[in-house]
Amino acid sequence: MKDSLISPLPAIFRDSSLPVADFLGKLTCSKNLSPNTVLAYRTDLAQFFSFLLQHLGLDDLSAFEPAQVTTVDVRLF
């Protein structure tokens, strides 16, 4: 797989404790997904977390707790 498709992580995830890189790595290795599929997952995650930052009024993901996300938040996205 081309490294350019999976790295670097979008800026939104760089200082976060979320295991996004681990998740994307598992998709690549364990699930044997194509590079384009992994890129699509990465893009979707970046868009979703960007939405959450704005929607929840957070400056960055350091204050984010997954339990904050509700079904309504996902539907609004």
mmCIF file with all atom_site columns, C-alpha atoms in Angstrom:
data_model
loop_
_atom_site.group_PDB
_atom_site.id
_atom_site.type_symbol
_atom_site.label_atom_id
_atom_site.label_alt_id
_atom_site.label_comp_id
_atom_site.label_asym_id
_atom_site.label_entity_id
_atom_site.label_seq_id
_atom_site.pdbx_PDB_ins_code
_atom_site.Cartn_x
_atom_site.Cartn_y
_atom_site.Cartn_z
_atom_site.occupancy
_atom_site.B_iso_or_equiv
_atom_site.pdbx_formal_charge
_atom_site.auth_seq_id
_atom_site.auth_comp_id
_atom_site.auth_asym_id
_atom_site.auth_atom_id
_atom_site.pdbx_PDB_model_num
ATOM 1  C CA . MET A 1 1  ? 0.000   0.000  0.000  1.00 0.00 ? 1  MET A CA 1
ATOM 2  C CA . LYS A 1 2  ? 1.208   3.472  -0.726 1.00 0.00 ? 2  LYS A CA 1
ATOM 3  C CA . ASP A 1 3  ? 2.151   5.293  2.467  1.00 0.00 ? 3  ASP A CA 1
ATOM 4  C CA . SER A 1 4  ? 0.930   8.558  0.979  1.00 0.00 ? 4  SER A CA 1
ATOM 5  C CA . LEU A 1 5  ? -2.631  7.287  1.190  1.00 0.00 ? 5  LEU A CA 1
ATOM 6  C CA . ILE A 1 6  ? -2.541  6.659  4.926  1.00 0.00 ? 6  ILE A CA 1
ATOM 7  C CA . SER A 1 7  ? -0.058  9.178  6.299  1.00 0.00 ? 7  SER A CA 1
ATOM 8  C CA . PRO A 1 8  ? 0.314   11.703 7.630  1.00 0.00 ? 8  PRO A CA 1
ATOM 9  C CA . LEU A 1 9  ? -2.858  11.818 9.640  1.00 0.00 ? 9  LEU A CA 1
ATOM 10 C CA . PRO A 1 10 ? -4.987  14.906 9.163  1.00 0.00 ? 10 PRO A CA 1
ATOM 11 C CA . ALA A 1 11 ? -4.011  17.728 11.523 1.00 0.00 ? 11 ALA A CA 1
ATOM 12 C CA . ILE A 1 12 ? -7.170  17.249 13.572 1.00 0.00 ? 12 ILE A CA 1
ATOM 13 C CA . PHE A 1 13 ? -5.834  13.927 14.908 1.00 0.00 ? 13 PHE A CA 1
ATOM 14 C CA . ARG A 1 14 ? -2.167  14.761 15.492 1.00 0.00 ? 14 ARG A CA 1
ATOM 15 C CA . ASP A 1 15 ? -2.422  15.833 19.136 1.00 0.00 ? 15 ASP A CA 1
ATOM 16 C CA . SER A 1 16 ? -5.275  13.561 20.038 1.00 0.00 ? 16 SER A CA 1
ATOM 17 C CA . SER A 1 17 ? -5.306  10.407 22.114 1.00 0.00 ? 17 SER A CA 1
ATOM 18 C CA . LEU A 1 18 ? -7.853  8.836  19.774 1.00 0.00 ? 18 LEU A CA 1
ATOM 19 C CA . PRO A 1 19 ? -6.507  5.616  18.228 1.00 0.00 ? 19 PRO A CA 1
ATOM 20 C CA . VAL A 1 20 ? -7.235  6.689  14.650 1.00 0.00 ? 20 VAL A CA 1
ATOM 21 C CA . ALA A 1 21 ? -3.886  5.552  13.232 1.00 0.00 ? 21 ALA A CA 1
ATOM 22 C CA . ASP A 1 22 ? -4.310  2.145  14.911 1.00 0.00 ? 22 ASP A CA 1
ATOM 23 C CA . PHE A 1 23 ? -7.814  1.808  13.480 1.00 0.00 ? 23 PHE A CA 1
ATOM 24 C CA . LEU A 1 24 ? -6.688  2.695  9.965  1.00 0.00 ? 24 LEU A CA 1
ATOM 25 C CA . GLY A 1 25 ? -3.743  0.326  10.284 1.00 0.00 ? 25 GLY A CA 1
ATOM 26 C CA . LYS A 1 26 ? -6.061  -2.527 11.261 1.00 0.00 ? 26 LYS A CA 1
ATOM 27 C CA . LEU A 1 27 ? -8.238  -1.802 8.247  1.00 0.00 ? 27 LEU A CA 1
ATOM 28 C CA . THR A 1 28 ? -5.171  -2.044 6.059  1.00 0.00 ? 28 THR A CA 1
ATOM 29 C CA . CYS A 1 29 ? -3.588  -5.155 7.581  1.00 0.00 ? 29 CYS A CA 1
ATOM 30 C CA . SER A 1 30 ? -6.307  -7.218 9.237  1.00 0.00 ? 30 SER A CA 1
ATOM 31 C CA . LYS A 1 31 ? -9.188  -6.430 6.937  1.00 0.00 ? 31 LYS A CA 1
ATOM 32 C CA . ASN A 1 32 ? -7.028  -6.231 3.810  1.00 0.00 ? 32 ASN A CA 1
ATOM 33 C CA . LEU A 1 33 ? -8.976  -3.234 2.498  1.00 0.00 ? 33 LEU A CA 1
ATOM 34 C CA . SER A 1 34 ? -7.815  -1.361 -0.566 1.00 0.00 ? 34 SER A CA 1
ATOM 35 C CA . PRO A 1 35 ? -5.825  1.861  -0.144 1.00 0.00 ? 35 PRO A CA 1
ATOM 36 C CA . ASN A 1 36 ? -8.720  3.876  -1.557 1.00 0.00 ? 36 ASN A CA 1
ATOM 37 C CA . THR A 1 37 ? -11.136 2.393  0.983  1.00 0.00 ? 37 THR A CA 1
ATOM 38 C CA . VAL A 1 38 ? -8.790  3.228  3.862  1.00 0.00 ? 38 VAL A CA 1
ATOM 39 C CA . LEU A 1 39 ? -8.391  6.755  2.474  1.00 0.00 ? 39 LEU A CA 1
ATOM 40 C CA . ALA A 1 40 ? -12.184 7.098  2.371  1.00 0.00 ? 40 ALA A CA 1
ATOM 41 C CA . TYR A 1 41 ? -12.448 5.987  6.014  1.00 0.00 ? 41 TYR A CA 1
ATOM 42 C CA . ARG A 1 42 ? -9.732  8.480  6.984  1.00 0.00 ? 42 ARG A CA 1
ATOM 43 C CA . THR A 1 43 ? -11.486 11.302 5.136  1.00 0.00 ? 43 THR A CA 1
ATOM 44 C CA . ASP A 1 44 ? -14.855 10.446 6.696  1.00 0.00 ? 44 ASP A CA 1
ATOM 45 C CA . LEU A 1 45 ? -13.348 10.361 10.190 1.00 0.00 ? 45 LEU A CA 1
ATOM 46 C CA . ALA A 1 46 ? -11.630 13.722 9.694  1.00 0.00 ? 46 ALA A CA 1
ATOM 47 C CA . GLN A 1 47 ? -14.872 15.288 8.452  1.00 0.00 ? 47 GLN A CA 1
ATOM 48 C CA . PHE A 1 48 ? -16.888 13.783 11.306 1.00 0.00 ? 48 PHE A CA 1
ATOM 49 C CA . PHE A 1 49 ? -14.490 14.965 14.001 1.00 0.00 ? 49 PHE A CA 1
ATOM 50 C CA . SER A 1 50 ? -14.256 18.424 12.403 1.00 0.00 ? 50 SER A CA 1
ATOM 51 C CA . PHE A 1 51 ? -18.047 18.573 12.568 1.00 0.00 ? 51 PHE A CA 1
ATOM 52 C CA . LEU A 1 52 ? -18.020 17.448 16.206 1.00 0.00 ? 52 LEU A CA 1
ATOM 53 C CA . LEU A 1 53 ? -15.473 20.093 17.203 1.00 0.00 ? 53 LEU A CA 1
ATOM 54 C CA . GLN A 1 54 ? -17.668 22.817 15.777 1.00 0.00 ? 54 GLN A CA 1
ATOM 55 C CA . HIS A 1 55 ? -20.940 21.270 16.952 1.00 0.00 ? 55 HIS A CA 1
ATOM 56 C CA . LEU A 1 56 ? -19.720 20.663 20.518 1.00 0.00 ? 56 LEU A CA 1
ATOM 57 C CA . GLY A 1 57 ? -17.835 23.974 20.691 1.00 0.00 ? 57 GLY A CA 1
ATOM 58 C CA . LEU A 1 58 ? -14.423 22.406 21.314 1.00 0.00 ? 58 LEU A CA 1
ATOM 59 C CA . ASP A 1 59 ? -11.090 23.954 20.326 1.00 0.00 ? 59 ASP A CA 1
ATOM 60 C CA . ASP A 1 60 ? -9.378  20.602 19.746 1.00 0.00 ? 60 ASP A CA 1
ATOM 61 C CA . LEU A 1 61 ? -9.819  16.914 20.446 1.00 0.00 ? 61 LEU A CA 1
ATOM 62 C CA . SER A 1 62 ? -7.857  16.970 23.707 1.00 0.00 ? 62 SER A CA 1
ATOM 63 C CA . ALA A 1 63 ? -11.075 17.765 25.588 1.00 0.00 ? 63 ALA A CA 1
ATOM 64 C CA . PHE A 1 64 ? -13.184 15.334 23.566 1.00 0.00 ? 64 PHE A CA 1
ATOM 65 C CA . GLU A 1 65 ? -14.773 12.313 25.209 1.00 0.00 ? 65 GLU A CA 1
ATOM 66 C CA . PRO A 1 66 ? -16.467 9.724  22.961 1.00 0.00 ? 66 PRO A CA 1
ATOM 67 C CA . ALA A 1 67 ? -19.356 9.505  25.442 1.00 0.00 ? 67 ALA A CA 1
ATOM 68 C CA . GLN A 1 68 ? -20.256 13.078 24.448 1.00 0.00 ? 68 GLN A CA 1
ATOM 69 C CA . VAL A 1 69 ? -21.488 11.905 21.044 1.00 0.00 ? 69 VAL A CA 1
ATOM 70 C CA . THR A 1 70 ? -25.199 11.213 20.818 1.00 0.00 ? 70 THR A CA 1
ATOM 71 C CA . THR A 1 71 ? -27.354 9.645  18.140 1.00 0.00 ? 71 THR A CA 1
ATOM 72 C CA . VAL A 1 72 ? -28.585 13.136 17.305 1.00 0.00 ? 72 VAL A CA 1
ATOM 73 C CA . ASP A 1 73 ? -25.001 14.296 16.702 1.00 0.00 ? 73 ASP A CA 1
ATOM 74 C CA . VAL A 1 74 ? -24.440 11.457 14.237 1.00 0.00 ? 74 VAL A CA 1
ATOM 75 C CA . ARG A 1 75 ? -27.700 12.208 12.443 1.00 0.00 ? 75 ARG A CA 1
ATOM 76 C CA . LEU A 1 76 ? -26.858 15.912 12.219 1.00 0.00 ? 76 LEU A CA 1
ATOM 77 C CA . PHE A 1 77 ? -23.565 15.025 10.582 1.00 0.00 ? 77 PHE A CA 1
#
